[in-house]
Structure formats: C-alpha cells, structure tokens
Short mmCIF file of C-alpha atoms and ligand atoms in Angstrom, two decimals:
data_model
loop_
_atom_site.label_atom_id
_atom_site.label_comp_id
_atom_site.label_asym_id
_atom_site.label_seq_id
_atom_site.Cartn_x
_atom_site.Cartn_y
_atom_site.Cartn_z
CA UNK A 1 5.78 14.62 -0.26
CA UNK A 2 7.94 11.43 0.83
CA UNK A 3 7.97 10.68 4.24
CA UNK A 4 10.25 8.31 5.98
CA UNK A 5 10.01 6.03 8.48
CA UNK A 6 12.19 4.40 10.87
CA UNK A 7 12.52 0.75 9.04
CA UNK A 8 15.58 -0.47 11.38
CA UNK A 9 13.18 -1.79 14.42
CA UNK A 10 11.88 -4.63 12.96
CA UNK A 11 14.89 -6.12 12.03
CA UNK A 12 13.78 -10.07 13.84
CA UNK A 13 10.48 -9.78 11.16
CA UNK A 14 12.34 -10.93 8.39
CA UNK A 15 11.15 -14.84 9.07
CA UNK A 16 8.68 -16.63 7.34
CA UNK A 17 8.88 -14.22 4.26
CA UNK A 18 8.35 -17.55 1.85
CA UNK A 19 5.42 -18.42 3.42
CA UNK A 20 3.74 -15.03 3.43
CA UNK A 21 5.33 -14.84 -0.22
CA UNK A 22 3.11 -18.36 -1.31
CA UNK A 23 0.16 -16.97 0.79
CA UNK A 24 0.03 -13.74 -1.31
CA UNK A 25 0.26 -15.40 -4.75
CA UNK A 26 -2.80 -18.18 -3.27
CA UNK A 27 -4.57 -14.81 -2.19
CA UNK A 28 -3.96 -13.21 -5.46
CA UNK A 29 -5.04 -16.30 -7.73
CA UNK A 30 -7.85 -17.01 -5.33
CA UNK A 31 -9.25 -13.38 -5.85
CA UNK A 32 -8.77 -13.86 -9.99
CA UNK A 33 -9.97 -11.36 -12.35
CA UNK A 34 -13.06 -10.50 -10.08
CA UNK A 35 -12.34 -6.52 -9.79
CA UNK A 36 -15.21 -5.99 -7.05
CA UNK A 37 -13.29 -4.73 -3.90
CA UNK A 38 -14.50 -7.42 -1.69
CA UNK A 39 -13.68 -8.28 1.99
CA UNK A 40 -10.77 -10.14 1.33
CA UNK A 41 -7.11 -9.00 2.76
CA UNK A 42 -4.01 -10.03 1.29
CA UNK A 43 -0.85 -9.87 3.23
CA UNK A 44 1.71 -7.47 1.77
CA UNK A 45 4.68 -8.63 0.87
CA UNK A 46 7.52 -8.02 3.90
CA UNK A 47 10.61 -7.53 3.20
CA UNK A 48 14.31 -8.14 4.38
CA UNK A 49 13.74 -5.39 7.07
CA UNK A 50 10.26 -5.90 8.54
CA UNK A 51 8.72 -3.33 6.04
CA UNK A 52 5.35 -4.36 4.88
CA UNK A 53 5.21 -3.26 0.88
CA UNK A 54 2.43 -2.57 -1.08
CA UNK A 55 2.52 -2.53 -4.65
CA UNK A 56 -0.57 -0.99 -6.58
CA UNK A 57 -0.53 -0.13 -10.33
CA UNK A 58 -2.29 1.84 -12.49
CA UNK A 59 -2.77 1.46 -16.28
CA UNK A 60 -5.48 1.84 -18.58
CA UNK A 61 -7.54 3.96 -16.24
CA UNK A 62 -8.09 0.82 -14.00
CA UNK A 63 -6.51 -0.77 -11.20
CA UNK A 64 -4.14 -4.19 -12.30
CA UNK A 65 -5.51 -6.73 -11.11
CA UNK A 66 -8.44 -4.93 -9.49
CA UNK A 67 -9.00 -3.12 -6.14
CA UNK A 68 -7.61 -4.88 -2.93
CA UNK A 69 -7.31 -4.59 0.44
CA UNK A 70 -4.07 -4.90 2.27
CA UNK A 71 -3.73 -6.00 6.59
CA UNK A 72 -1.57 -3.86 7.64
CA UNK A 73 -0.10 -4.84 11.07
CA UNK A 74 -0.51 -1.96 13.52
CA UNK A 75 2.85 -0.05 14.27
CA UNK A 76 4.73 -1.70 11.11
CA UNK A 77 6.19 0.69 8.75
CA UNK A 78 4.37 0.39 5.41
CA UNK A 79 5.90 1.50 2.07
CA UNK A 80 3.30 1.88 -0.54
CA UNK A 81 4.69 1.62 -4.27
CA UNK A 82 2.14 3.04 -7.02
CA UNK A 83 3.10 2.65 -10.57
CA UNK A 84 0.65 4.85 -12.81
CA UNK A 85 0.12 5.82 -16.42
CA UNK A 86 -0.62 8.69 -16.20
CA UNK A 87 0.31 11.90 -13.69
CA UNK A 88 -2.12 12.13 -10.41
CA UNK A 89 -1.06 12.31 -6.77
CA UNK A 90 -1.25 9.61 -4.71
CA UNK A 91 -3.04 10.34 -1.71
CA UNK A 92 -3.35 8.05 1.70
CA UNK A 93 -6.41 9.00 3.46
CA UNK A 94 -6.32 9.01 7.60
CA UNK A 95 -2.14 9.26 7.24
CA UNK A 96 -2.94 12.44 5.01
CA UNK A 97 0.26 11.29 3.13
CA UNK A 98 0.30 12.99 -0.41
CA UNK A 99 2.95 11.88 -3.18
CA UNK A 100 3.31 13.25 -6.83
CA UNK A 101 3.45 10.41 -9.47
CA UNK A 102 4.32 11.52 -13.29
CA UNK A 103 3.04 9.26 -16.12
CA UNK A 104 4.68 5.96 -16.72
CA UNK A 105 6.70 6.62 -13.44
CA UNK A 106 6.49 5.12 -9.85
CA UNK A 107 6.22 6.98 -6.74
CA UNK A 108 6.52 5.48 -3.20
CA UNK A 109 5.10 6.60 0.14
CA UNK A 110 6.71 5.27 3.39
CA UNK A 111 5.28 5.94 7.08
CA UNK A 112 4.53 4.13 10.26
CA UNK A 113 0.82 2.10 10.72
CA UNK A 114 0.41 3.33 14.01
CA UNK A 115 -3.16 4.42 13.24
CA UNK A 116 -5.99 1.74 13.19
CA UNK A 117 -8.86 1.38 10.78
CA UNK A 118 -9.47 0.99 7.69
CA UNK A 119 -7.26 3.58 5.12
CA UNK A 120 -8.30 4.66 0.92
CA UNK A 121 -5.47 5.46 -0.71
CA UNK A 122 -6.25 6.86 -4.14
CA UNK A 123 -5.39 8.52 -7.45
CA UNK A 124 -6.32 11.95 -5.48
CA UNK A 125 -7.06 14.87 -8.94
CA UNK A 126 -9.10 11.58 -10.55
CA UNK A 127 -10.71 10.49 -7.36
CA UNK A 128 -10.09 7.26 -8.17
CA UNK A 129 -9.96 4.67 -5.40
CA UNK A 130 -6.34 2.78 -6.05
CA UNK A 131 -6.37 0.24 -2.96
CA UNK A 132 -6.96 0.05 1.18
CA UNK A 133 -5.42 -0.57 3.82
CA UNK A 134 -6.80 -2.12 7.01
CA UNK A 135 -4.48 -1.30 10.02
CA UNK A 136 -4.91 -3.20 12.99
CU1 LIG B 1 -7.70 11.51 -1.27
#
C-alpha cells in the first residue's frame, strides 16, 4: 500500500544537495564491493523538496551493491525506491509500511521519519533483508 507524505514543509532543505550528492558517491566507493552490512551510513540522496530518497535494488537474488544503511533525519519524509527482479513485497519494519513490487518493476514507499531507531526494510515473502534505515 502507498502512503503519502506531506513533502511541501521542507521546502528551505533543498541547499547543499551537491555536496551531499559528492558525499554519497565517496560513501559508496569507500564501502566498494564489500557486501557485509557494516556500521557505515550513507546519506540519502535529498531532493529538490527536502525528501530524503532511498534507492535499493534487487537483481540476481542479491542486493546491488550490497546491504547499506541509510541516516535518516528524524521528522524528514523519506521515499524509499526498490527496483526488484523478481515479485516480493517490500516491507518497512517499525513504519509497518507494506508495498507490492512485480518483477522487473519498481515500487516506491513514501512516509514521514518521525519514529527513531534503527528500521529493516526487506523483500518481506523471501525474508530477505534489502537495506536499513537509522532514524534519528
Ligand atoms: Cu518484514
């Protein structure tokens, strides 16, 4: 089930989106092909409107790029993007958010962070873990 959220109050957080842009790709190369699902947190990407977006895919019955863990500013409005290969829900644990993917398709869950700790969201009829998010 899609859920929205209200993305039009965080409409100053658009600032500084190249910098968190080149601090996500350092992240990302920094992390490499390691696929363990360490400590470190990248920054989602934020766009125009203050929404912090997540991109996960799903191919080859692993994660791209292996499993990572996203900081999620507390009361930000998150939209998590899962492309997958194959059909599975998308579940976000804590939010209780649920969203139907189909094979080869992309699904997109959208809600309000205003829950701390530290969230699995997963492939939900595999059990398989697909990233986390750390809302604080
Ligand atoms: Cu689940």
């Amino acid at each position: 089930m899609r859920t929205r959220g209200n993305g039009t109050i965080f409409g100053s957080r658009g600032r500084g989106r190249g910098l968190l842009a080149a601090t996500l790709v350092a992240a990302a190369l920094a992390l490499g092909g390691c696929g363990a699902a360490g400590t470190a947190r990248l920054a989602p990407a934020v766009t125009a409107d203050g929404v912090q977006r997540v991109e996960v895919a799903f191919a080859g019955g692993v994660v791209t790029g292996g499993l990572r863990r996203y900081a999620v500013p507390l009361g930000s409005t998150v939209e998590l993007v899962v492309a997958s290969d194959v059909a599975d829900e998308v579940h976000v644990h804590g939010y209780d958010r649920l969203s139907y993917v189909t094979a080869g398709a992309t699904t997109s869950v959208r809600f309000v962070a205003d829950l701390p700790g530290v969230f699995d969201v997963e492939l939900e009829q595999r059990g398989l873990p697909l990233t986390q998010l750390e809302i604080a």
